[in-house]
PDB file of C-alpha atoms and ligand atoms in Angstrom:
ATOM      1  CA  MET N   1      29.370 128.863-104.634  1.00 89.00           C
ATOM      2  CA  ASN N   2      32.162 131.295-105.885  1.00 94.00           C
ATOM      3  CA  ILE N   3      30.449 133.908-108.456  1.00 97.00           C
ATOM      4  CA  THR N   4      32.980 136.614-110.121  1.00 98.00           C
ATOM      5  CA  VAL N   5      31.990 140.503-111.068  1.00 98.00           C
ATOM      6  CA  SER N   6      34.055 142.808-113.018  1.00 98.00           C
ATOM      7  CA  ARG N   7      34.524 146.202-113.511  1.00 98.00           C
ATOM      8  CA  LYS N   8      35.906 148.332-116.683  1.00 98.00           C
ATOM      9  CA  ALA N   9      38.113 151.402-116.339  1.00 98.00           C
ATOM     10  CA  HIS N  10      40.024 153.356-119.135  1.00 98.00           C
ATOM     11  CA  PHE N  11      43.061 155.579-118.549  1.00 98.00           C
ATOM     12  CA  ASN N  12      45.573 157.308-120.823  1.00 98.00           C
ATOM     13  CA  ALA N  13      48.978 157.614-120.230  1.00 98.00           C
ATOM     14  CA  ALA N  14      52.385 157.985-122.043  1.00 98.00           C
ATOM     15  CA  HIS N  15      55.618 156.037-121.051  1.00 98.00           C
ATOM     16  CA  LYS N  16      58.919 155.128-122.912  1.00 98.00           C
ATOM     17  CA  LEU N  17      60.548 151.637-122.266  1.00 98.00           C
ATOM     18  CA  HIS N  18      63.902 151.435-122.027  1.00 96.00           C
ATOM     19  CA  VAL N  19      66.564 149.253-120.549  1.00 97.00           C
ATOM     20  CA  SER N  20      69.289 151.325-119.272  1.00 94.00           C
ATOM     21  CA  GLN N  21      71.802 148.864-119.359  1.00 96.00           C
ATOM     22  CA  TRP N  22      71.346 148.990-123.280  1.00 97.00           C
ATOM     23  CA  SER N  23      72.429 151.281-125.848  1.00 97.00           C
ATOM     24  CA  ASP N  24      70.125 153.542-127.602  1.00 96.00           C
ATOM     25  CA  GLU N  25      70.394 151.230-130.751  1.00 97.00           C
ATOM     26  CA  MET N  26      69.387 148.308-129.255  1.00 98.00           C
ATOM     27  CA  ASN N  27      66.484 149.869-127.075  1.00 97.00           C
ATOM     28  CA  LYS N  28      65.210 151.349-130.439  1.00 97.00           C
ATOM     29  CA  GLU N  29      65.482 147.971-132.148  1.00 97.00           C
ATOM     30  CA  PHE N  30      63.743 146.059-129.410  1.00 98.00           C
ATOM     31  CA  PHE N  31      60.993 148.590-127.842  1.00 97.00           C
ATOM     32  CA  GLY N  32      60.400 150.170-131.338  1.00 96.00           C
ATOM     33  CA  LEU N  33      57.642 152.842-131.174  1.00 94.00           C
ATOM     34  CA  CYS N  34      57.683 152.244-127.401  1.00 96.00           C
ATOM     35  CA  ASN N  35      60.978 153.888-127.024  1.00 97.00           C
ATOM     36  CA  ASN N  36      60.443 156.928-128.738  1.00 96.00           C
ATOM     37  CA  PRO N  37      62.518 159.353-126.865  1.00 95.00           C
ATOM     38  CA  ASN N  38      59.435 162.049-126.356  1.00 96.00           C
ATOM     39  CA  PHE N  39      57.213 159.463-125.056  1.00 97.00           C
ATOM     40  CA  HIS N  40      54.101 158.293-126.517  1.00 96.00           C
ATOM     41  CA  GLY N  41      50.480 157.701-125.125  1.00 97.00           C
ATOM     42  CA  HIS N  42      48.222 154.505-125.162  1.00 98.00           C
ATOM     43  CA  ASN N  43      44.692 154.434-124.098  1.00 98.00           C
ATOM     44  CA  TYR N  44      44.696 151.816-121.315  1.00 98.00           C
ATOM     45  CA  ASP N  45      41.517 149.364-120.941  1.00 98.00           C
ATOM     46  CA  LEU N  46      41.243 147.636-117.202  1.00 98.00           C
ATOM     47  CA  ILE N  47      39.138 144.813-116.353  1.00 98.00           C
ATOM     48  CA  VAL N  48      38.970 144.240-112.849  1.00 98.00           C
ATOM     49  CA  SER N  49      37.512 141.380-111.271  1.00 98.00           C
ATOM     50  CA  LEU N  50      36.566 140.180-107.699  1.00 98.00           C
ATOM     51  CA  THR N  51      35.808 136.434-107.194  1.00 98.00           C
ATOM     52  CA  GLY N  52      33.809 135.577-103.743  1.00 98.00           C
ATOM     53  CA  GLU N  53      31.040 134.054-101.912  1.00 97.00           C
ATOM     54  CA  ILE N  54      27.491 136.594-102.672  1.00 97.00           C
ATOM     55  CA  ASP N  55      26.428 138.322 -99.487  1.00 96.00           C
ATOM     56  CA  PRO N  56      23.109 136.359 -98.330  1.00 96.00           C
ATOM     57  CA  ILE N  57      21.647 139.626 -97.021  1.00 97.00           C
ATOM     58  CA  THR N  58      22.491 141.808 -99.699  1.00 96.00           C
ATOM     59  CA  GLY N  59      22.897 139.392-102.671  1.00 97.00           C
ATOM     60  CA  TYR N  60      25.708 141.636-103.727  1.00 97.00           C
ATOM     61  CA  LEU N  61      29.588 140.087-104.083  1.00 97.00           C
ATOM     62  CA  ILE N  62      30.763 143.800-103.627  1.00 97.00           C
ATOM     63  CA  ASP N  63      28.835 147.085-103.796  1.00 97.00           C
ATOM     64  CA  MET N  64      29.694 147.839-107.508  1.00 97.00           C
ATOM     65  CA  LYS N  65      29.873 151.879-106.413  1.00 97.00           C
ATOM     66  CA  PHE N  66      32.537 151.297-103.756  1.00 97.00           C
ATOM     67  CA  LEU N  67      34.500 148.961-106.458  1.00 98.00           C
ATOM     68  CA  GLY N  68      34.004 151.698-109.083  1.00 98.00           C
ATOM     69  CA  GLN N  69      35.336 154.646-106.618  1.00 98.00           C
ATOM     70  CA  LEU N  70      38.314 152.758-105.416  1.00 98.00           C
ATOM     71  CA  ILE N  71      39.569 151.918-108.997  1.00 98.00           C
ATOM     72  CA  LYS N  72      38.913 156.008-109.713  1.00 98.00           C
ATOM     73  CA  GLU N  73      41.178 156.506-106.421  1.00 98.00           C
ATOM     74  CA  GLU N  74      43.841 154.361-106.911  1.00 98.00           C
ATOM     75  CA  ILE N  75      44.330 153.868-110.736  1.00 98.00           C
ATOM     76  CA  GLU N  76      42.434 156.435-112.625  1.00 98.00           C
ATOM     77  CA  ASP N  77      43.735 159.581-110.230  1.00 98.00           C
ATOM     78  CA  ARG N  78      46.878 157.978-110.188  1.00 98.00           C
ATOM     79  CA  PHE N  79      47.757 157.211-113.725  1.00 98.00           C
ATOM     80  CA  ASP N  80      45.383 159.341-116.033  1.00 98.00           C
ATOM     81  CA  HIS N  81      46.623 161.612-118.261  1.00 98.00           C
ATOM     82  CA  LYS N  82      50.709 161.174-116.771  1.00 98.00           C
ATOM     83  CA  ASN N  83      53.981 160.419-117.904  1.00 98.00           C
ATOM     84  CA  LEU N  84      54.289 157.261-116.208  1.00 98.00           C
ATOM     85  CA  ASN N  85      58.116 157.170-116.311  1.00 98.00           C
ATOM     86  CA  LEU N  86      58.203 160.732-114.919  1.00 97.00           C
ATOM     87  CA  ASP N  87      55.330 161.273-112.945  1.00 97.00           C
ATOM     88  CA  CYS N  88      54.825 158.257-111.091  1.00 97.00           C
ATOM     89  CA  GLU N  89      56.837 156.914-108.382  1.00 96.00           C
ATOM     90  CA  GLU N  90      56.121 153.423-109.194  1.00 96.00           C
ATOM     91  CA  PHE N  91      57.874 153.276-112.394  1.00 97.00           C
ATOM     92  CA  LYS N  92      60.541 155.549-111.549  1.00 95.00           C
ATOM     93  CA  THR N  93      63.181 152.460-111.838  1.00 94.00           C
ATOM     94  CA  LEU N  94      60.674 150.157-113.248  1.00 97.00           C
ATOM     95  CA  ASN N  95      59.968 149.447-117.077  1.00 97.00           C
ATOM     96  CA  PRO N  96      56.325 150.681-117.641  1.00 98.00           C
ATOM     97  CA  THR N  97      55.127 147.557-119.618  1.00 98.00           C
ATOM     98  CA  THR N  98      51.832 146.346-119.831  1.00 98.00           C
ATOM     99  CA  GLU N  99      52.969 143.366-117.546  1.00 98.00           C
ATOM    100  CA  ASN N 100      54.549 145.522-114.808  1.00 98.00           C
ATOM    101  CA  ILE N 101      51.731 148.373-114.962  1.00 98.00           C
ATOM    102  CA  ALA N 102      49.126 145.531-114.428  1.00 98.00           C
ATOM    103  CA  VAL N 103      51.288 143.939-111.141  1.00 98.00           C
ATOM    104  CA  VAL N 104      51.405 147.525-109.897  1.00 98.00           C
ATOM    105  CA  ILE N 105      47.568 147.692-110.433  1.00 98.00           C
ATOM    106  CA  TRP N 106      46.715 144.464-108.647  1.00 98.00           C
ATOM    107  CA  HIS N 107      48.808 145.512-105.687  1.00 98.00           C
ATOM    108  CA  LEU N 108      47.302 149.002-105.302  1.00 98.00           C
ATOM    109  CA  LEU N 109      43.575 147.070-105.553  1.00 98.00           C
ATOM    110  CA  ARG N 110      44.543 144.355-103.216  1.00 98.00           C
ATOM    111  CA  LYS N 111      45.577 146.459-100.018  1.00 97.00           C
ATOM    112  CA  ARG N 112      42.262 148.086-100.242  1.00 97.00           C
ATOM    113  CA  LEU N 113      39.883 145.126-100.688  1.00 98.00           C
ATOM    114  CA  LYS N 114      39.223 142.625 -97.917  1.00 96.00           C
ATOM    115  CA  GLU N 115      41.157 139.351 -97.918  1.00 95.00           C
ATOM    116  CA  THR N 116      38.141 137.114 -99.099  1.00 96.00           C
ATOM    117  CA  TYR N 117      37.993 138.026-102.346  1.00 97.00           C
ATOM    118  CA  THR N 118      40.352 136.714-105.150  1.00 98.00           C
ATOM    119  CA  LEU N 119      41.389 139.731-107.488  1.00 98.00           C
ATOM    120  CA  LYS N 120      42.092 139.472-111.058  1.00 98.00           C
ATOM    121  CA  VAL N 121      43.291 142.602-113.349  1.00 98.00           C
ATOM    122  CA  ILE N 122      43.074 142.603-117.201  1.00 98.00           C
ATOM    123  CA  LEU N 123      45.247 145.591-118.974  1.00 98.00           C
ATOM    124  CA  TYR N 124      44.842 146.104-122.416  1.00 98.00           C
ATOM    125  CA  GLU N 125      47.488 148.265-123.922  1.00 97.00           C
ATOM    126  CA  THR N 126      45.963 148.037-127.685  1.00 96.00           C
ATOM    127  CA  GLU N 127      42.903 146.229-128.848  1.00 95.00           C
ATOM    128  CA  ARG N 128      44.670 143.382-129.363  1.00 96.00           C
ATOM    129  CA  ASN N 129      47.424 143.177-126.655  1.00 97.00           C
ATOM    130  CA  PHE N 130      46.470 142.493-123.152  1.00 98.00           C
ATOM    131  CA  VAL N 131      48.221 141.312-120.058  1.00 98.00           C
ATOM    132  CA  GLU N 132      46.075 139.321-116.889  1.00 98.00           C
ATOM    133  CA  TYR N 133      47.432 139.084-113.766  1.00 98.00           C
ATOM    134  CA  ASN N 134      46.012 137.634-110.311  1.00 98.00           C
ATOM    135  CA  GLY N 135      48.691 137.908-107.886  1.00 96.00           C
ATOM    136  CA  ASN N 136      50.539 134.408-108.524  1.00 92.00           C
TER     137      ASN N 136
HETATM  138 NI1   NI X   1      53.910 152.189-125.935  1.00 57.25          NI
END
């Protein structure tokens, strides 16, 4: 029997979306506000979901204190109140789109979790726009 547990998290970060091979005009046209030369911020909401078997002894899928601490260490401490382009190694050459941030987050969490868990992350850049990644 598989069950899924989820934990929400949040971070604020600034970014600029930009394709270096394109002209400034083309970048502005395509990325709009997210191409603002002096960067701009988003309030990112994250939902981390793990699927697996309930431990027959504890009745837990995972200790939520552990999951909360893991998200804090790997994601919030790394990205909260940062400029993703300038402060974060992960985005030195990778455009910090919601898609790319979700993939980076997935890999950061995956390496700290037991292989028996299936991992999915959902990242909201705005209330209406969100991206889902499960490693496939
Ligand atoms: Ni933006």
